[in-house]
């Protein structure tokens, strides 16, 4: 599909229609692969947040919730399935917009759109199944009481999302929130909002009841912060950096508002000496160079058994040299640009600090010579790293892998856990018992064995430590948006008998 000459000019999606932002301001959209400004998005502020939250509240309570929050799950499932069908119809177009907005290879963006559609379909099924799970009985130790559990939508939820998988990360929240019967205000990242705005168009096309999903674009401080602090937002689900996550948590604590936080990572990949080196190298590359390393769970710390370290690194460099780095719209591109000039500068600073701290840039570390414009960075492999180096400790969020060697399984686990983060970890070895031991020992929410990064909508996703808490995807993702109510009934004809009845005189 050819690049459109202009991207669609959208307003904020509030109450089922498009609105200009209250202050009339817009933010430029820059294609990071060309540095050209290709359009703009609305810059929402607190006034718009007010309107969006109010639209979501109206939609939650409209007609006593008959059309949405208390409607049968099958009703909501119908809308989710219709959204999935539209995403599939528009897959090529949405993938193109995602690539123009974020710099990710078109093949990756197309894969993301398939995952988006699959996620809406999956939560449509869970919405349908929810009714059958209501009134689950609780077994009690007293015969004169009966108890059951109702699962009710939490209410109006604020969904704040990042730029690395713009529509997919939004969908991981929107689909389960809507399936649960919540109504929502989505605030995507100001760095990549185009496909999320298109989701608004899709909601209008399929006739989603007005206000069920509202989409406001804009800066974190101007649109995200008022959403997080809004007293009529019942929960905040956030994906983004640990720093912003801390701020959201502080704000939410003032109202004892529940939050779920999917934050950053610095995940390890441990490779033992009994592996097929080329197969393991490919997983190491996929683990840290896919999406230009802008992946929360990127296995950006590579731990190599000393017996294979030299051979592994030789092959890693050879494979890294063969990656096609190009305009992300070119066929076969496997490394596009990073998302923005700011991100480019940040990654370059990490690389120069690593050099200053005594690490070796074994490969990469610069702009590819054949690309004069755009925010491109070579796949970068850093060795001679110390555990006190910034490159070992901090999330880069770029195509940069740092390497350390180990001798024993115990040392590998110690190095793997030497981080404040706890999102993911991976181990590659032909000894499956060892892999099982290591999966238990790694302090993270996700462990991959003999691979890195595969992600399935059916399986729980989320981290420990400073990578956040709460789980998305699977049944856990739906539970994020449901509140559990106990209903207990006294079912004996006899008086309870705790107090003596007063005299009848
Ligand atoms: N754990 C996961 O599943 C997961 C997935 C994707 C990305 N991430 C993490 O996201 C980060 C990259 O994303 P980013 O740069 O967009 O993160 P970010 O924290 O800068 O921004 C995330 C979102 O928060 C908004 N925001 C910023 N300041 C805010 C404030 N004060 N109040 C409310 N909202 C505010 C932004 O506008 C954006 O929509 C990385 O750390 C990455 O690891 C985590
Ligand atoms: C979850 N994932 C890998 C799709 C995106 C994380 O940044």
XYZ file of C-alpha atoms and ligand atoms in Angstrom:
556
model
C 0.000 0.000 0.000
C 1.394 3.429 -0.949
C 1.916 5.982 1.827
C -1.061 8.382 2.013
C -0.197 11.952 1.028
C -1.788 13.175 4.255
C -2.797 11.376 7.398
C -6.390 11.822 8.574
C -7.050 14.947 10.614
C -8.925 13.795 13.657
C -10.382 15.505 16.706
C -10.780 14.046 20.163
C -13.216 11.139 20.261
C -15.673 12.016 23.021
C -19.247 10.834 23.536
C -19.251 8.996 20.206
C -18.232 11.999 18.074
C -15.242 14.134 17.143
C -14.478 17.370 19.029
C -11.782 19.946 18.630
C -9.652 20.287 21.775
C -10.957 23.009 24.094
C -7.857 25.186 23.726
C -7.660 24.502 19.980
C -4.067 23.295 20.197
C -2.551 20.500 18.138
C 0.738 18.572 18.277
C 2.798 17.768 15.164
C 3.146 14.169 13.979
C 6.676 13.466 12.749
C 7.523 10.399 10.696
C 10.685 9.286 12.533
C 12.038 7.473 9.478
C 12.081 10.629 7.350
C 11.907 13.421 9.961
C 9.040 14.953 7.925
C 6.002 16.391 9.682
C 3.081 14.433 8.265
C 0.129 15.777 10.218
C -1.033 16.669 13.672
C -3.132 15.375 16.565
C -5.308 17.241 19.050
C -3.701 18.343 22.315
C -6.270 17.687 25.027
C -6.168 19.484 28.364
C -8.029 19.205 31.667
C -11.206 20.708 30.119
C -11.334 17.891 27.561
C -10.598 15.271 30.202
C -13.625 16.606 32.087
C -15.844 16.138 29.016
C -14.471 12.665 28.285
C -14.913 11.449 31.858
C -18.402 12.861 31.979
C -19.281 11.094 28.682
C -17.908 7.832 30.082
C -19.900 8.268 33.329
C -23.104 8.913 31.396
C -22.498 5.832 29.269
C -21.841 3.695 32.340
C -25.110 4.600 34.024
C -27.343 5.236 30.996
C -30.767 3.601 31.446
C -29.563 1.937 34.624
C -26.710 0.296 32.676
C -29.135 -1.738 30.540
C -27.301 -0.989 27.303
C -23.759 -1.460 28.529
C -22.518 -1.942 32.073
C -25.318 -4.304 33.129
C -26.134 -5.630 29.666
C -25.630 -9.337 28.993
C -21.995 -10.087 28.106
C -23.198 -11.243 24.687
C -24.287 -7.665 23.906
C -20.813 -6.283 24.607
C -19.229 -9.240 22.804
C -21.116 -8.291 19.640
C -19.466 -4.858 19.632
C -16.007 -6.258 20.380
C -16.341 -8.730 17.524
C -17.456 -5.941 15.206
C -14.378 -3.895 16.172
C -12.150 -6.941 15.498
C -13.737 -7.394 12.074
C -13.120 -3.738 11.160
C -9.499 -3.968 12.335
C -9.031 -6.960 10.037
C -10.654 -5.102 7.116
C -8.393 -2.106 7.664
C -5.274 -4.056 8.637
C -3.039 -2.773 5.815
C -4.093 0.826 6.302
C -3.713 0.731 10.081
C -0.322 -0.971 9.800
C 0.798 1.744 7.405
C -0.284 4.500 9.788
C 1.456 2.733 12.679
C 4.676 2.535 10.693
C 4.529 6.174 9.589
C 3.905 7.232 13.171
C 6.410 5.026 15.002
C 9.114 3.954 12.523
C 8.523 0.235 13.087
C 8.904 -2.116 10.079
C 5.660 -2.543 8.170
C 5.765 -6.337 8.671
C 5.895 -5.820 12.439
C 3.056 -3.301 12.330
C 0.945 -5.745 10.289
C 1.616 -8.431 12.916
C 0.564 -5.984 15.629
C -2.770 -5.380 13.857
C -3.419 -9.133 13.735
C -2.738 -9.256 17.475
C -5.093 -6.304 18.011
C -7.945 -8.078 16.198
C -7.210 -11.338 18.053
C -7.293 -9.517 21.392
C -10.741 -7.992 20.698
C -12.020 -11.423 19.632
C -10.571 -13.105 22.695
C -12.206 -10.659 25.098
C -15.481 -10.907 23.182
C -15.469 -14.588 24.114
C -14.648 -13.804 27.745
C -17.457 -11.208 27.850
C -19.898 -13.881 26.695
C -18.581 -16.360 29.253
C -18.778 -13.832 32.110
C -22.540 -14.185 32.668
C -22.158 -17.918 33.221
C -19.597 -17.251 35.935
C -21.838 -14.922 37.940
C -23.259 -16.027 41.312
C -20.475 -18.556 41.806
C -21.411 -20.175 45.145
C -19.047 -20.027 48.107
C -18.978 -23.033 50.343
C -19.632 -21.928 53.933
C -19.213 -23.759 57.250
C -22.728 -22.736 58.459
C -25.873 -24.220 56.913
C -28.092 -21.248 57.669
C -26.075 -18.962 55.363
C -25.610 -19.024 51.611
C -23.079 -16.929 49.793
C -22.207 -16.197 46.203
C -19.988 -13.834 44.250
C -20.935 -11.185 41.728
C -18.335 -9.752 39.383
C -19.227 -6.189 38.480
C -17.535 -3.668 36.218
C -15.315 -1.312 38.227
C -16.835 1.758 36.567
C -15.130 4.457 34.502
C -11.526 3.542 33.819
C -8.636 5.720 32.642
C -6.284 3.889 30.274
C -2.878 5.509 29.722
C -0.608 3.861 27.180
C 2.873 4.148 25.583
C 4.134 4.539 22.026
C 6.062 1.338 21.341
C 3.064 -0.775 20.293
C 0.530 2.052 20.119
C -2.700 0.328 19.129
C -1.768 -3.038 20.624
C -0.940 -1.685 24.084
C -4.181 0.334 24.019
C -6.126 -2.781 22.995
C -4.719 -4.830 25.874
C -6.650 -2.407 28.092
C -9.632 -1.326 25.968
C -10.763 -4.856 25.033
C -10.921 -6.326 28.570
C -12.262 -3.083 30.068
C -15.166 -3.029 27.613
C -15.695 -6.791 27.945
C -16.085 -6.300 31.712
C -18.735 -3.600 31.192
C -16.577 -0.633 32.135
C -16.594 2.556 30.136
C -13.253 4.122 29.368
C -11.142 7.139 28.556
C -8.044 6.161 26.590
C -5.005 8.478 26.568
C -2.414 7.139 24.123
C 1.138 8.473 23.901
C 1.604 11.856 22.270
C 4.440 10.256 20.245
C 2.167 7.795 18.442
C -1.595 8.310 18.595
C -2.739 7.905 14.996
C -4.025 4.337 15.112
C -5.707 4.906 18.478
C -7.634 7.794 16.928
C -8.598 5.476 14.068
C -10.007 3.130 16.701
C -12.376 5.989 17.547
C -13.481 6.046 13.900
C -14.079 2.298 14.032
C -16.167 2.622 17.207
C -18.316 5.226 15.459
C -18.670 3.008 12.356
C -19.845 -0.031 14.300
C -22.231 2.048 16.414
C -20.612 1.527 19.811
C -22.922 3.305 22.288
C -21.719 6.921 22.707
C -19.291 7.471 25.571
C -18.395 3.813 26.093
C -14.915 4.513 24.719
C -13.497 8.043 24.609
C -10.073 8.792 23.175
C -8.141 11.885 24.117
C -4.680 12.598 22.733
C -2.180 15.024 24.172
C 0.765 15.440 26.476
C 1.201 13.351 29.605
C 1.265 16.335 31.927
C -1.693 18.091 30.250
C -4.021 15.185 29.438
C -2.674 12.123 31.282
C -2.226 13.756 34.691
C -5.777 15.237 34.917
C -7.167 11.857 33.878
C -5.171 10.039 36.570
C -6.270 12.513 39.243
C -9.915 12.782 38.187
C -12.215 11.946 41.119
C -14.800 10.303 38.825
C -12.340 7.872 37.315
C -12.611 4.650 39.282
C -9.381 2.998 38.183
C -6.224 3.797 36.244
C -4.548 1.161 34.099
C -1.146 2.434 33.034
C 1.603 1.156 30.769
C 4.742 3.214 30.466
C 7.935 4.132 32.243
C 8.604 3.376 35.875
C 9.040 7.116 36.576
C 5.575 8.002 35.278
C 4.154 4.910 36.975
C 5.398 6.209 40.341
C 3.684 9.554 39.723
C 0.427 7.846 38.794
C 0.589 5.738 41.947
C 1.119 8.804 44.147
C -1.812 10.606 42.514
C -4.090 7.583 42.756
C -3.207 7.037 46.412
C -4.857 10.363 47.304
C -8.217 8.854 46.378
C -7.361 5.243 47.202
C -7.972 4.617 43.508
C -6.897 1.197 42.223
C -4.096 1.170 39.676
C -2.438 -1.484 37.593
C 1.042 -0.687 36.360
C 2.930 -2.265 33.452
C 6.328 -0.610 33.591
C 9.832 -0.927 32.247
C 12.329 -3.753 32.322
C 15.948 -4.833 31.955
C 15.380 -8.486 31.284
C 18.092 -11.156 31.148
C 18.639 -13.893 28.572
C 20.843 -16.719 29.899
C 22.509 -18.954 27.303
C 24.230 -22.182 28.411
C 27.015 -24.014 26.611
C 24.877 -26.944 25.371
C 22.922 -25.046 22.717
C 22.816 -24.727 18.948
C 24.587 -21.388 18.730
C 22.899 -20.003 15.617
C 19.427 -20.827 16.911
C 20.216 -19.132 20.216
C 21.725 -16.121 18.445
C 18.514 -15.599 16.509
C 16.484 -15.528 19.741
C 18.997 -13.119 21.280
C 18.543 -10.829 18.262
C 14.764 -11.088 18.306
C 14.863 -10.484 22.054
C 16.613 -7.145 21.762
C 16.467 -5.843 18.182
C 12.810 -6.465 17.254
C 10.906 -3.163 17.241
C 14.362 -1.540 17.486
C 14.620 -2.811 21.061
C 11.725 -0.577 22.132
C 10.083 -3.463 23.933
C 9.344 -3.468 27.662
C 10.382 -7.102 27.928
C 13.452 -6.839 25.656
C 16.100 -9.287 26.856
C 18.712 -6.551 26.836
C 21.144 -8.246 29.237
C 22.740 -11.248 27.554
C 24.434 -13.731 29.893
C 26.704 -16.171 28.068
C 28.365 -19.268 29.427
C 32.090 -18.584 29.223
C 32.714 -21.722 27.141
C 30.666 -20.437 24.217
C 30.960 -16.674 24.727
C 33.543 -15.993 22.011
C 31.871 -18.175 19.363
C 28.457 -16.781 20.287
C 29.587 -13.171 19.978
C 31.268 -13.825 16.614
C 28.002 -15.237 15.306
C 25.920 -12.495 16.939
C 27.983 -9.840 15.179
C 27.710 -11.715 11.872
C 23.909 -11.996 12.224
C 23.600 -8.364 13.351
C 25.490 -7.232 10.221
C 22.932 -9.016 8.079
C 19.876 -7.226 9.502
C 18.184 -5.100 6.880
C 18.048 -1.561 8.278
C 15.986 0.654 6.024
C 12.949 2.813 5.634
C 10.426 0.704 7.552
C 8.114 0.670 4.523
C 10.716 -1.190 2.439
C 10.110 -4.870 1.976
C 12.214 -7.073 4.233
C 13.105 -4.278 6.653
C 13.904 -5.748 10.064
C 15.173 -2.635 11.846
C 13.360 0.656 11.355
C 13.953 3.963 13.064
C 13.402 4.601 16.740
C 10.295 6.585 17.588
C 11.587 10.140 17.882
C 14.576 12.418 17.952
C 14.356 12.501 21.759
C 14.527 8.704 21.938
C 17.419 8.686 19.436
C 19.401 11.145 21.571
C 18.642 9.210 24.740
C 19.882 5.920 23.256
C 23.037 7.555 21.848
C 23.757 8.991 25.297
C 23.470 5.505 26.832
C 26.011 4.227 24.303
C 28.476 7.061 24.906
C 28.148 6.686 28.695
C 28.838 2.939 28.359
C 31.998 3.782 26.403
C 33.066 6.363 29.023
C 32.470 3.837 31.806
C 34.932 1.425 30.167
C 32.627 -0.930 28.257
C 33.462 -2.001 24.695
C 31.156 -1.273 21.775
C 31.724 -4.580 20.014
C 29.387 -3.742 17.151
C 27.192 -0.825 16.090
C 26.711 2.186 18.305
C 26.137 4.688 15.509
C 23.746 5.854 12.800
C 23.871 3.438 9.819
C 25.994 5.150 7.174
C 23.556 4.525 4.326
C 20.722 6.409 6.087
C 21.307 10.137 6.245
C 17.901 11.116 7.583
C 15.619 9.534 10.145
C 16.278 8.365 13.682
C 18.076 5.119 12.864
C 20.547 3.366 15.148
C 22.618 0.297 14.313
C 22.021 -2.851 16.326
C 24.534 -2.407 19.106
C 26.400 -5.051 21.107
C 28.288 -3.956 24.229
C 30.805 -6.146 26.075
C 33.207 -5.674 29.016
C 30.300 -4.476 31.048
C 30.473 -4.110 34.823
C 27.390 -4.576 36.991
C 27.772 -1.002 38.211
C 27.592 0.402 34.650
C 24.544 2.388 33.662
C 24.098 0.164 30.587
C 23.675 -2.873 32.864
C 21.318 -1.201 35.301
C 19.002 1.078 33.305
C 16.428 0.436 30.615
C 17.700 1.775 27.265
C 14.605 1.053 25.167
C 16.654 0.844 21.980
C 18.530 -1.768 19.890
C 21.321 -2.131 22.428
C 22.302 -5.395 24.104
C 24.910 -5.663 26.838
C 26.773 -8.877 27.507
C 28.318 -10.623 30.498
C 29.841 -14.062 30.904
C 29.161 -16.586 33.663
C 30.707 -19.858 34.800
C 28.015 -21.561 36.903
C 24.253 -21.782 36.983
C 24.257 -20.026 40.344
C 26.295 -17.123 38.999
C 23.940 -16.863 35.996
C 20.895 -16.588 38.285
C 22.605 -14.010 40.504
C 23.416 -11.875 37.481
C 19.922 -12.332 36.060
C 18.341 -11.107 39.299
C 20.788 -8.222 39.726
C 18.176 -5.629 38.749
C 15.423 -3.523 40.275
C 13.183 -4.638 37.437
C 11.257 -7.913 37.225
C 9.282 -8.034 34.011
C 10.746 -10.967 32.067
C 13.661 -13.356 31.752
C 14.737 -16.117 29.383
C 16.957 -19.163 29.405
C 18.292 -21.211 26.501
C 19.661 -24.690 27.192
C 19.068 -28.237 26.039
C 18.850 -29.338 29.663
C 15.152 -28.842 30.362
C 15.457 -29.615 34.070
C 17.944 -26.797 34.369
C 15.553 -24.539 32.461
C 12.779 -25.390 34.941
C 15.054 -24.626 37.898
C 16.002 -21.305 36.376
C 12.403 -20.364 35.596
C 11.669 -20.708 39.313
C 14.771 -18.771 40.342
C 14.316 -15.763 38.049
C 12.440 -12.962 39.827
C 10.068 -11.881 37.089
C 6.474 -12.138 35.909
C 7.353 -13.870 32.636
C 10.000 -16.496 31.814
C 10.742 -17.839 28.356
C 12.469 -21.179 27.844
C 14.444 -21.655 24.630
C 13.016 -18.473 23.125
C 12.514 -14.783 23.926
C 9.457 -12.532 23.533
C 6.602 -14.654 22.206
C 3.427 -13.245 23.651
C -0.024 -14.840 23.661
C -3.308 -13.160 24.533
C -4.315 -16.217 26.595
C -1.306 -16.011 28.981
C -0.828 -13.494 31.829
C 1.465 -10.522 31.199
C 3.045 -8.303 33.827
C 5.961 -7.761 36.121
C 7.312 -7.811 39.650
C 9.608 -5.407 41.502
C 9.843 -2.010 39.756
C 8.299 -3.420 36.585
C 4.902 -2.933 38.203
C 2.007 -5.070 39.411
C -1.251 -6.490 38.156
C -1.532 -8.765 35.137
C -2.908 -8.080 31.689
C -4.173 -10.592 29.123
C -5.986 -13.858 29.717
C -8.641 -14.066 32.431
C -6.345 -11.919 34.611
C -6.745 -9.057 32.136
C -10.532 -9.177 32.534
C -10.299 -9.382 36.329
C -8.404 -6.063 36.245
C -11.686 -4.358 35.376
C -14.064 -6.323 37.592
C -14.867 -5.737 41.189
C -15.766 -8.744 43.299
C -18.899 -8.482 45.437
C -19.837 -11.009 48.102
C -23.589 -11.557 48.576
C -24.497 -13.510 51.703
C -28.036 -14.561 52.591
C -29.426 -15.756 55.894
C -31.672 -18.612 54.874
C -33.076 -20.069 58.058
C -36.609 -19.438 59.364
C -35.244 -19.392 62.888
C -34.261 -16.129 64.601
C -30.517 -15.631 64.711
C -30.562 -15.916 68.497
C -27.502 -13.862 69.503
C -29.526 -11.446 71.691
C -32.199 -12.355 74.132
C -35.610 -11.165 72.890
C -36.977 -8.292 75.020
C -39.734 -9.097 77.447
C -43.219 -9.009 75.854
C -44.719 -7.133 78.759
N 5.308 -3.646 31.079
C 4.745 -3.520 29.896
O 3.895 -4.298 29.485
C 5.143 -2.371 28.990
C 4.716 -2.362 27.658
C 5.103 -1.310 26.836
C 5.926 -0.296 27.330
N 6.339 -0.332 28.621
C 7.243 0.715 29.145
O 6.873 1.983 28.637
C 8.016 2.844 28.594
C 8.050 3.557 27.269
O 6.878 4.243 27.060
P 6.749 5.822 27.191
O 8.051 6.479 26.897
O 5.541 6.199 26.400
O 6.460 5.978 28.748
P 5.990 7.295 29.507
O 5.901 6.926 30.937
O 6.814 8.456 29.124
O 4.538 7.591 28.915
C 3.499 6.632 28.959
C 2.165 7.347 28.913
O 2.019 8.121 30.098
C 1.678 9.461 29.768
N 2.186 10.335 30.828
C 3.404 10.922 30.919
N 3.481 11.657 32.043
C 2.298 11.526 32.698
C 1.775 12.001 33.924
N 2.476 12.791 34.720
N 0.525 11.613 34.286
C -0.197 10.799 33.498
N 0.230 10.310 32.306
C 1.471 10.660 31.918
C 2.305 9.661 28.402
O 1.723 10.751 27.731
C 2.017 8.325 27.752
O 0.698 8.270 27.277
C 9.197 1.935 28.805
O 9.696 2.084 30.104
C 8.610 0.552 28.606
O 9.328 -0.472 29.254
C 5.970 -1.328 29.468
C 4.160 -6.739 25.300
N 4.837 -6.346 24.109
C 6.005 -7.182 23.945
C 3.962 -6.515 22.955
C 5.140 -4.943 24.191
C 6.009 -4.529 25.272
O 6.642 -3.499 25.157
